[in-house]
mmCIF file of C-alpha atoms in Angstrom:
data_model
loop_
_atom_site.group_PDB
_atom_site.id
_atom_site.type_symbol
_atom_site.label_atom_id
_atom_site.label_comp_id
_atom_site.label_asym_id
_atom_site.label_seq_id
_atom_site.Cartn_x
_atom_site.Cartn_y
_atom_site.Cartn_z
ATOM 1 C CA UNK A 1 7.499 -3.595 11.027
ATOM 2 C CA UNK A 2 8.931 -4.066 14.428
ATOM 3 C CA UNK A 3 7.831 -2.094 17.263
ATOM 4 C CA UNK A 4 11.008 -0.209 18.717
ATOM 5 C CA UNK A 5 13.287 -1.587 21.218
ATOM 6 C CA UNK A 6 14.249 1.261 23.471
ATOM 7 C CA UNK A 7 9.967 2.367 23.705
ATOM 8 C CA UNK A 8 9.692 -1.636 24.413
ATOM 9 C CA UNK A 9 12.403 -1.314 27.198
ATOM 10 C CA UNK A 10 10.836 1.862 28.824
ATOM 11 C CA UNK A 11 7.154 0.365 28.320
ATOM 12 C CA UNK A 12 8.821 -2.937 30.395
ATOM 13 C CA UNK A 13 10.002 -0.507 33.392
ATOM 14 C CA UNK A 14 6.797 1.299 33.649
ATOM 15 C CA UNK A 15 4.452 -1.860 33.536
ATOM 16 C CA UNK A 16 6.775 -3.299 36.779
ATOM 17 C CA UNK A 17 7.159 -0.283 38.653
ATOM 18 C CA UNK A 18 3.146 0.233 38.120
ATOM 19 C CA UNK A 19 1.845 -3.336 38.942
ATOM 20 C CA UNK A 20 3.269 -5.321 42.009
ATOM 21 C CA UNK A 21 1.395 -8.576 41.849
ATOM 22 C CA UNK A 22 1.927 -10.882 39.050
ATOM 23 C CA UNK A 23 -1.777 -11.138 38.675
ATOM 24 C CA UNK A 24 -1.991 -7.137 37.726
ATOM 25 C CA UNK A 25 0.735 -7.601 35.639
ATOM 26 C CA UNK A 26 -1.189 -10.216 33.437
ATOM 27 C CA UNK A 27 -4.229 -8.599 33.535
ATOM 28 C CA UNK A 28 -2.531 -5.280 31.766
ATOM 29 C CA UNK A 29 -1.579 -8.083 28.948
ATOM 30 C CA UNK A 30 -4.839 -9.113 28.513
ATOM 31 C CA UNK A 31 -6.680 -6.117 28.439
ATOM 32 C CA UNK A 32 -4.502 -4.531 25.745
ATOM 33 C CA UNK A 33 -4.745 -7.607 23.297
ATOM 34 C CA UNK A 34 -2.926 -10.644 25.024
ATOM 35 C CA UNK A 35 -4.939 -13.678 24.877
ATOM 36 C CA UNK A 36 -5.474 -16.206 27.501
ATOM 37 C CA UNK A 37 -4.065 -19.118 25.498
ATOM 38 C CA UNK A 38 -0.338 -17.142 25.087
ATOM 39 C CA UNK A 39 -0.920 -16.125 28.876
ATOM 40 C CA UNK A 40 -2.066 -19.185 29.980
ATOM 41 C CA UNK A 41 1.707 -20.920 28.399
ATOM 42 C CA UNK A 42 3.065 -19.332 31.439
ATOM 43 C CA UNK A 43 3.523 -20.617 35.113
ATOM 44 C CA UNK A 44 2.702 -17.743 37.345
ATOM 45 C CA UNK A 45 1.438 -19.139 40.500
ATOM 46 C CA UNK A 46 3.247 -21.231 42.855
ATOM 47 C CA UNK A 47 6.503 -21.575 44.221
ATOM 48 C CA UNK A 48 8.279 -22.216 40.456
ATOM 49 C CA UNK A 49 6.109 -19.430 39.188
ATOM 50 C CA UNK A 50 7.714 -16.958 36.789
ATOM 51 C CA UNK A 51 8.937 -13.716 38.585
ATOM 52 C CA UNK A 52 7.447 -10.692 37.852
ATOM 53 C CA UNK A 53 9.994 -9.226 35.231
ATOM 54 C CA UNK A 54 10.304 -12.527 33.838
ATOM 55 C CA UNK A 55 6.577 -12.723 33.063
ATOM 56 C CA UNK A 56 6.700 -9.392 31.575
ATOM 57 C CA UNK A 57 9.811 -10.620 29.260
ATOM 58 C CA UNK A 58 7.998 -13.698 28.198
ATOM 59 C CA UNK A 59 4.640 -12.274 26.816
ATOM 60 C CA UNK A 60 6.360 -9.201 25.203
ATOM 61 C CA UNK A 61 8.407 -12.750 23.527
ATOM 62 C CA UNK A 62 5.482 -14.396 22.596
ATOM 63 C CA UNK A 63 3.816 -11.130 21.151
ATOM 64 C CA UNK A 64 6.899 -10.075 19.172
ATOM 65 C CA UNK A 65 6.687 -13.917 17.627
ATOM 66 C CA UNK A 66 3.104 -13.218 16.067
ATOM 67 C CA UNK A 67 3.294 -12.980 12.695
ATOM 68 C CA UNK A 68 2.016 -9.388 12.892
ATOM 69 C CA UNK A 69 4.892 -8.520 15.665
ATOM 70 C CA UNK A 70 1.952 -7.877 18.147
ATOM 71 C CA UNK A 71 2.098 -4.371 16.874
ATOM 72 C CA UNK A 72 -1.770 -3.754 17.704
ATOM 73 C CA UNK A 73 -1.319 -4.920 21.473
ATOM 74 C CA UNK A 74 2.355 -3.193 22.192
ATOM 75 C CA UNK A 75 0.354 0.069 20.405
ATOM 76 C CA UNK A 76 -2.479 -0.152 22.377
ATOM 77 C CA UNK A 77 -0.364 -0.743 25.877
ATOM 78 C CA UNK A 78 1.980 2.164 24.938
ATOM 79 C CA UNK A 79 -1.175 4.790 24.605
ATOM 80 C CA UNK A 80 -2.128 3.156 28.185
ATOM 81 C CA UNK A 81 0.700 3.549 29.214
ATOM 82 C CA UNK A 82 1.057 6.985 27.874
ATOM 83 C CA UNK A 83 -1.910 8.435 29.305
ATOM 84 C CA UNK A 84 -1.475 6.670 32.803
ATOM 85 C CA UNK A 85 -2.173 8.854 36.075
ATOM 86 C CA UNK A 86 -3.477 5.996 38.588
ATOM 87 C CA UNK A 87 -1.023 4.682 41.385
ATOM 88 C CA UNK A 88 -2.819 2.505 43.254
ATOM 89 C CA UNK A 89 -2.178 3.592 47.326
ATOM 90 C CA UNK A 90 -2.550 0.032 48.412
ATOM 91 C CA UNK A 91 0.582 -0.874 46.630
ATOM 92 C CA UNK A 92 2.427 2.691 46.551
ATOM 93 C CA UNK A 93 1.507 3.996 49.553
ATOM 94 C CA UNK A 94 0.512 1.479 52.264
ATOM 95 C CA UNK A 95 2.726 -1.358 51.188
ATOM 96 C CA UNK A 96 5.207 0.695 49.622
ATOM 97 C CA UNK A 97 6.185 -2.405 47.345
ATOM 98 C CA UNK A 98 6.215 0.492 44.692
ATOM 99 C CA UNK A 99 7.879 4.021 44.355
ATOM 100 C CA UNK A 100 5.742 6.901 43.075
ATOM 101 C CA UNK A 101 8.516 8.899 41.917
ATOM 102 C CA UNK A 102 10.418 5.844 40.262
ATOM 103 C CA UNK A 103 7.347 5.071 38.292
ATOM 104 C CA UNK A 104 6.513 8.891 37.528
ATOM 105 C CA UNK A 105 10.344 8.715 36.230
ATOM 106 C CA UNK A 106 9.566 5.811 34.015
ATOM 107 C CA UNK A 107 6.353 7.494 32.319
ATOM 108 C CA UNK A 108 8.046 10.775 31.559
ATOM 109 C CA UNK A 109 10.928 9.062 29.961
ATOM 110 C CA UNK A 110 8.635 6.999 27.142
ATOM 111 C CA UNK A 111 7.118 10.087 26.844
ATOM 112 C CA UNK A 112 9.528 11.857 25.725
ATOM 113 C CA UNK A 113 10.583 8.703 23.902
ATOM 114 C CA UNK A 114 7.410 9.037 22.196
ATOM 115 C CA UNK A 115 7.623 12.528 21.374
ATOM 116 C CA UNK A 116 10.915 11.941 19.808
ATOM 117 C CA UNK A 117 9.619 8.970 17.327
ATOM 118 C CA UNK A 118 6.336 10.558 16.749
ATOM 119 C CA UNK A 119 8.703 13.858 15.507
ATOM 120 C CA UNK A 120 10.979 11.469 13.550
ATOM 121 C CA UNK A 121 7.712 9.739 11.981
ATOM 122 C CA UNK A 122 6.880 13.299 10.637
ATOM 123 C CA UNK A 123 9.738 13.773 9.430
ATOM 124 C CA UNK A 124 9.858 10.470 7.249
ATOM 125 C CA UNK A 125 6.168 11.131 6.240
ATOM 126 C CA UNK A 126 7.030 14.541 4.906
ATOM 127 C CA UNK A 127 10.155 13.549 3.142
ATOM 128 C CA UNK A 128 7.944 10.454 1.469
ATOM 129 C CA UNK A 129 5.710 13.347 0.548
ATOM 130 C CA UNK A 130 7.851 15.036 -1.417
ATOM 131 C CA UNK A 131 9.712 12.081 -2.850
ATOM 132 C CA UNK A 132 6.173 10.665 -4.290
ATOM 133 C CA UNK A 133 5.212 13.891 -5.254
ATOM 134 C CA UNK A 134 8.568 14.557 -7.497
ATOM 135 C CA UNK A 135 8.277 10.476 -9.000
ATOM 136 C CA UNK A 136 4.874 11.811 -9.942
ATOM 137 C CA UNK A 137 6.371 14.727 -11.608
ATOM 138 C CA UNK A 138 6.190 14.580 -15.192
ATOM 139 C CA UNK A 139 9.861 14.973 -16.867
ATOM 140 C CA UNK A 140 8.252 15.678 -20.741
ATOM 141 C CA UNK A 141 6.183 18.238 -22.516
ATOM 142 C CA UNK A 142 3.119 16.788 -24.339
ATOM 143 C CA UNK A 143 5.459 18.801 -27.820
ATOM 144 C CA UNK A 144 7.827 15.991 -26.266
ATOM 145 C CA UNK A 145 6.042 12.800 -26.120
ATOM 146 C CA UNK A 146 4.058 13.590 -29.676
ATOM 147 C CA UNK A 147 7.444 14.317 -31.487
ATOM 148 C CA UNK A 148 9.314 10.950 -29.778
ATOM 149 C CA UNK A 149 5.515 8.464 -30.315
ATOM 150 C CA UNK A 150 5.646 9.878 -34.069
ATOM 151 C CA UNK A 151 9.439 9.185 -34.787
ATOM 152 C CA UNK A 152 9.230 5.584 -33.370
ATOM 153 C CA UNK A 153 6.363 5.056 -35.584
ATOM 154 C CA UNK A 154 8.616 6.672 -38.712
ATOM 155 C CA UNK A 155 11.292 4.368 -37.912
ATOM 156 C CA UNK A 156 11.809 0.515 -37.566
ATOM 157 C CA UNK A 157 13.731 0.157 -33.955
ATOM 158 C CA UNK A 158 13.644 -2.997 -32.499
ATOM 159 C CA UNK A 159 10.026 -4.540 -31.135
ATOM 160 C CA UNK A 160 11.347 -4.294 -27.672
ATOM 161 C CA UNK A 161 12.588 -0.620 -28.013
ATOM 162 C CA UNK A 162 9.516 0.427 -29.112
ATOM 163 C CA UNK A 163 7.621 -1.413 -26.212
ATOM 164 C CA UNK A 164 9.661 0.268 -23.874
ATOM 165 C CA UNK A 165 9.627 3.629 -25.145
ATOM 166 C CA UNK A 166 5.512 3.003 -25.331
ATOM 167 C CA UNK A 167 5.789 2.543 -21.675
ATOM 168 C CA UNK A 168 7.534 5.056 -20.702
ATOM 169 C CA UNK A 169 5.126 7.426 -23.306
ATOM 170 C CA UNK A 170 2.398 6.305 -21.125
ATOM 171 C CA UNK A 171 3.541 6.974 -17.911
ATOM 172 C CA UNK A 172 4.374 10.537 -18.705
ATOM 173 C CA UNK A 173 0.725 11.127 -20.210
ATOM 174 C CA UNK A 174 -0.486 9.629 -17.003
ATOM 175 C CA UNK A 175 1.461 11.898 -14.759
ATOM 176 C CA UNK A 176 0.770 15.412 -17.263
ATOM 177 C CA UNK A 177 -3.138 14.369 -16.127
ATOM 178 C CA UNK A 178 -2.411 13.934 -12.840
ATOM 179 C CA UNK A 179 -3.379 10.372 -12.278
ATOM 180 C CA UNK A 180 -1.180 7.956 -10.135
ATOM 181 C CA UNK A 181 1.429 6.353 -11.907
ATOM 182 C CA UNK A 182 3.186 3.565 -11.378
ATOM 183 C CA UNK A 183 5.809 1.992 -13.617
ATOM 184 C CA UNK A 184 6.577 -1.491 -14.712
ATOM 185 C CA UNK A 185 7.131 -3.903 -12.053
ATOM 186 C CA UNK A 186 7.347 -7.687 -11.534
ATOM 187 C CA UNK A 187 4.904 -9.562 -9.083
ATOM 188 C CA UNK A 188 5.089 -13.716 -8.684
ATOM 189 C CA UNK A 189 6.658 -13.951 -11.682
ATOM 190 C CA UNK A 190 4.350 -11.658 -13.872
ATOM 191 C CA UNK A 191 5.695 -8.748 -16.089
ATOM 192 C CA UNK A 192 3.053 -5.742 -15.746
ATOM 193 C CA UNK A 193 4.408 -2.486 -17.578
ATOM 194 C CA UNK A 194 2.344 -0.344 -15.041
ATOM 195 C CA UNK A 195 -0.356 0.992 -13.623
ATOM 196 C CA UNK A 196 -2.321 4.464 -13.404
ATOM 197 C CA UNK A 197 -4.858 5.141 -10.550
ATOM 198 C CA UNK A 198 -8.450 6.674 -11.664
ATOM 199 C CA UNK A 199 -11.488 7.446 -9.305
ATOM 200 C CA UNK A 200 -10.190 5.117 -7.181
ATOM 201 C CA UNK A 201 -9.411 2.199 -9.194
ATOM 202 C CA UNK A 202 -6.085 1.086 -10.121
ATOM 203 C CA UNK A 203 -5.755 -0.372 -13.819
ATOM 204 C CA UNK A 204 -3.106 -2.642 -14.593
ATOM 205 C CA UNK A 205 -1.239 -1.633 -18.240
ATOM 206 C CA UNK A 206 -0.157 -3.922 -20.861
ATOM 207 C CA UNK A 207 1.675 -1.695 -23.528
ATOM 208 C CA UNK A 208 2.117 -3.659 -26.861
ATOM 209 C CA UNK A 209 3.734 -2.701 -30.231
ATOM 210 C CA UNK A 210 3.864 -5.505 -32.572
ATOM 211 C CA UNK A 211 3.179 -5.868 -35.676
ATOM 212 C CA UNK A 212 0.027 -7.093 -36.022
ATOM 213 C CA UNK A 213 -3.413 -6.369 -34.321
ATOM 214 C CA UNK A 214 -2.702 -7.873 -30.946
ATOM 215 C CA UNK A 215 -3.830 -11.564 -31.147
ATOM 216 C CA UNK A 216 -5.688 -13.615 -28.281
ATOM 217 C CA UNK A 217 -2.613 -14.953 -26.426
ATOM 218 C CA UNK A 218 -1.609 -11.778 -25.045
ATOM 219 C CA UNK A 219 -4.783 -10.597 -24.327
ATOM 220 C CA UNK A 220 -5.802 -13.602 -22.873
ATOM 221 C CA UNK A 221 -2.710 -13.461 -20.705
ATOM 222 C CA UNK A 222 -3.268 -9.858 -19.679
ATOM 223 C CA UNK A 223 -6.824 -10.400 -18.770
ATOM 224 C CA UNK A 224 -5.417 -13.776 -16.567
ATOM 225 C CA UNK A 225 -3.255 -11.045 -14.705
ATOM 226 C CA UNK A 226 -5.915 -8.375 -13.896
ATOM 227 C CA UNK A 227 -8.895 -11.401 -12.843
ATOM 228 C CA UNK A 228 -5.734 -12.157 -10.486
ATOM 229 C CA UNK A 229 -6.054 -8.871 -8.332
ATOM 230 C CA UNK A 230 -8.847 -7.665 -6.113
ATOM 231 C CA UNK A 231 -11.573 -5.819 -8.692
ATOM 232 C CA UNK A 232 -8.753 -6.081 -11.547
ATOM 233 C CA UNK A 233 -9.195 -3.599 -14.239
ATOM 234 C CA UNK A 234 -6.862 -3.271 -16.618
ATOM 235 C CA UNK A 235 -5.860 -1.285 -20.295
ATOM 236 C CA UNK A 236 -4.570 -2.547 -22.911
ATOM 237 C CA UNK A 237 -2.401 -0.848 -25.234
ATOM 238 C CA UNK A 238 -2.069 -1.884 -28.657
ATOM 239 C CA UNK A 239 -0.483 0.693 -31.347
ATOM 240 C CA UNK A 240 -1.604 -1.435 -34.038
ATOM 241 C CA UNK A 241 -5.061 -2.381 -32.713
ATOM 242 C CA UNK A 242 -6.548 -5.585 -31.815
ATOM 243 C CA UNK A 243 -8.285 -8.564 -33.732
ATOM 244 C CA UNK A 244 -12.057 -8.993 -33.806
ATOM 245 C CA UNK A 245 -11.944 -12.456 -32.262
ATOM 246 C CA UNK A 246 -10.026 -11.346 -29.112
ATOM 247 C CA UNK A 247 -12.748 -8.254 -28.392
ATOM 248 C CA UNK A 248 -15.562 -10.735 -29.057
ATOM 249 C CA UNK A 249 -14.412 -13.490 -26.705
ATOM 250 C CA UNK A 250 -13.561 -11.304 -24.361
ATOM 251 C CA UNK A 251 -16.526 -9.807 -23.580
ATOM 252 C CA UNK A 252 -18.980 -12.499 -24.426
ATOM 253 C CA UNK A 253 -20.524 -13.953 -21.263
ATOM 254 C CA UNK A 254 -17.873 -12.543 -18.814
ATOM 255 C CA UNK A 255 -17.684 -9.467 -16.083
ATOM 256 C CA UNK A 256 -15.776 -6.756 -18.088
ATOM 257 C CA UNK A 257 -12.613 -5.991 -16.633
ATOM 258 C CA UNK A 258 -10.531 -4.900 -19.512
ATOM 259 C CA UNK A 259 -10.405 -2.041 -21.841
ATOM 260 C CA UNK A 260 -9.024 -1.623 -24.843
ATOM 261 C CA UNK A 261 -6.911 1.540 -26.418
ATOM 262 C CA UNK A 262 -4.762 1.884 -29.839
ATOM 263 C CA UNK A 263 -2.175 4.304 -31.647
ATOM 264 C CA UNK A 264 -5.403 6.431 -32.684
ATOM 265 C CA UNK A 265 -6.761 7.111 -28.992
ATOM 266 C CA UNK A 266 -2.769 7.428 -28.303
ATOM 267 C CA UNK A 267 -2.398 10.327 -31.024
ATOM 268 C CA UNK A 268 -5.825 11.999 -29.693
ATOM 269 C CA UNK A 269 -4.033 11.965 -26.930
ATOM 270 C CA UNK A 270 -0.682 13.595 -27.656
ATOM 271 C CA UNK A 271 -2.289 15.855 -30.182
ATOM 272 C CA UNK A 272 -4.608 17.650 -27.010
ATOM 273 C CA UNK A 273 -8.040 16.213 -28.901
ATOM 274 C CA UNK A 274 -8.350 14.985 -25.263
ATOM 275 C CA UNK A 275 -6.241 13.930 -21.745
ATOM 276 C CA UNK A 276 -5.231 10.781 -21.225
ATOM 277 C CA UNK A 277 -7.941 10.918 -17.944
ATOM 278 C CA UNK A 278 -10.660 12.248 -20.512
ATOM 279 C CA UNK A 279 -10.053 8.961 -22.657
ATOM 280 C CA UNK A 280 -10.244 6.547 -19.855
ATOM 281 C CA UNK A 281 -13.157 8.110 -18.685
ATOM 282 C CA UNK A 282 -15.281 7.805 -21.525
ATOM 283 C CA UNK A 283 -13.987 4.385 -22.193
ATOM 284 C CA UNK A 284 -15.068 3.631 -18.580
ATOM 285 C CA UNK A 285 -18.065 5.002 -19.339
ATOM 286 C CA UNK A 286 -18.516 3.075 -22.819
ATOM 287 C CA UNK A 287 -17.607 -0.641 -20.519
ATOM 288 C CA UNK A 288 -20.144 0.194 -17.928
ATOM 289 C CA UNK A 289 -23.538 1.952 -19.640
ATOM 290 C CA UNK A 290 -23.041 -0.108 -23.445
ATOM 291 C CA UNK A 291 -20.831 -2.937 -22.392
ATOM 292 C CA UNK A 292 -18.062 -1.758 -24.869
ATOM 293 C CA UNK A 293 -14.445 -2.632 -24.382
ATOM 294 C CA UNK A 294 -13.479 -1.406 -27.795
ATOM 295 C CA UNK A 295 -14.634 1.797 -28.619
ATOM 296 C CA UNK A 296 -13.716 5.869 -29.706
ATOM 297 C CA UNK A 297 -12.763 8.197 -27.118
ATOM 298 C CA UNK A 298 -14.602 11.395 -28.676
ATOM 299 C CA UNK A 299 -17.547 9.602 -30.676
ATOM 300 C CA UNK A 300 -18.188 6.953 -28.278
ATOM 301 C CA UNK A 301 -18.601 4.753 -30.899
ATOM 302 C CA UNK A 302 -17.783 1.092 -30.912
ATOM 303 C CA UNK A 303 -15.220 0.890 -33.354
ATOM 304 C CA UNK A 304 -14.805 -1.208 -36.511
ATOM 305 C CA UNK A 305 -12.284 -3.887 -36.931
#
């Protein structure tokens, strides 16, 4: 994010028709965030020394270069800069190197510059607002989702239909509980089909319909993904359920981080035994009190394989 030009331009004209000598000028850098290594790149004193406006060009350069744009010290100059009232008489009034009015001119101007981008900031928040909060609409009836999750399981489509239809299943249980949903996205080169957001803690999903109870590869492949991220948790999704050496190796001698759900929780789910919040909740609380990954949503009970 670049800070913008014409509130750069106006900060320029303010900071030279505030400070006269070059020293002043440097010393407004480096009390706002400049350090004395990028300052001390520049000639200043001397005959060959940099000109004032030439000294202000250069470290507003070599701040723009920083890999963070020198957002933090143009943001903390401009609020200076913004609240500024002292004109210092030696300079304004008994020299007269600088003009009061000139200056006053220059402060009311990014002023107003500011009031216009901090309006047009609002503006972008609120329509970002509304945007997220219609994504996080849902777009199907519970009826919906029960009647489409029962006719995929009635009839044979295609592996990858079905995964994608299980995704998209998901993501509109998440949103009918109100959690945070986000849907299936590629990061370095790693497929994640989403991710809901509960008490705080995002969990990675990994929807699967196969055949078979899921088997350790994709597990093991899921759970690589989710150690990946900072306090990964993750849920994986398996309509047909999952084999008893995956949920044994799994869990044996390592930090839990994934849970595990199946087309029973699922229909619990779309048959209103339970939200999909009230399932991860109690399967949350099954991983961290009993050290279950694996387990019933209304009994509690590990389950049976």
């Amino acid at each position: 994010m670049s800070f913008p030009a014409d509130i750069k331009g106006c900060m320029k004209d303010c900071i030279l028709s505030l400070f006269w000598p070059r020293k002043d000028i440097v010393g407004f850098f480096e009390k706002h965030g400049c350090t004395k290594v990028e300052v001390g790149r520049l000639q200043i004193e001397g005959e060959n020394g940099l000109k004032r406006h030439e000294i202000v060009d250069a470290l507003f350069e070599t701040l723009a270069a920083r890999a963070d744009s020198g957002l933090g010290p143009f943001r903390a100059m401009l609020q200076a800069l913004l609240n500024w009232s002292h004109f210092d008489p030696y300079y304004f009034d008994k020299l007269r190197k600088l003009d009061r009015a000139s200056a006053t001119r220059n402060l009311d101007h990014l002023r107003q510059l500011q009031e216009i981008r901090d309006a047009r900031i609002k503006t972008d928040r609120e329509r970002r607002a509304v945007q997220e909060a219609e994504r996080q609409q849902a777009t199907a009836s519970l009826d919906e989702l029960r009647a489409e999750y029962l006719d995929l399981l009635a009839n044979k489509t295609s592996r990858q239909q079905r995964g994608f239809a299980l995704e998209r299943i998901l993501a509109e249980l998440s949103r009918l509980s109100r959690l945070e949903t986000t849907v299936a996205f590629r990061v370095n080169g790693e497929q994640v089909d989403g991710a809901v957001k509960f008490e705080g803690e995002h969990y990675l999903i990994e929807a699967k319909w196969q055949e078979k109870s899921a088997s350790n590869e994709p597990v093991y492949q899921f759970a690589g993904k989710v150690a990946g991220k900072l306090y990964g948790r993750g849920l994986f999704v398996s309509v047909n359920g999952f084999s008893p050496e995956v949920i044994r190796s799994l869990v044996m001698g390592k930090e839990i981080q994934t849970l595990f759900v199946d087309g029973e929780d699922l229909i619990l789910v779309l048959e209103e035994q339970l939200t999909l919040r009230d399932m991860i909740d109690r399967k949350v609380k099954a991983a961290q009190t009993k050290g279950l990954i694996y387990v019933h949503p209304i009994s509690g009970a590990e389950k049976e394989i």
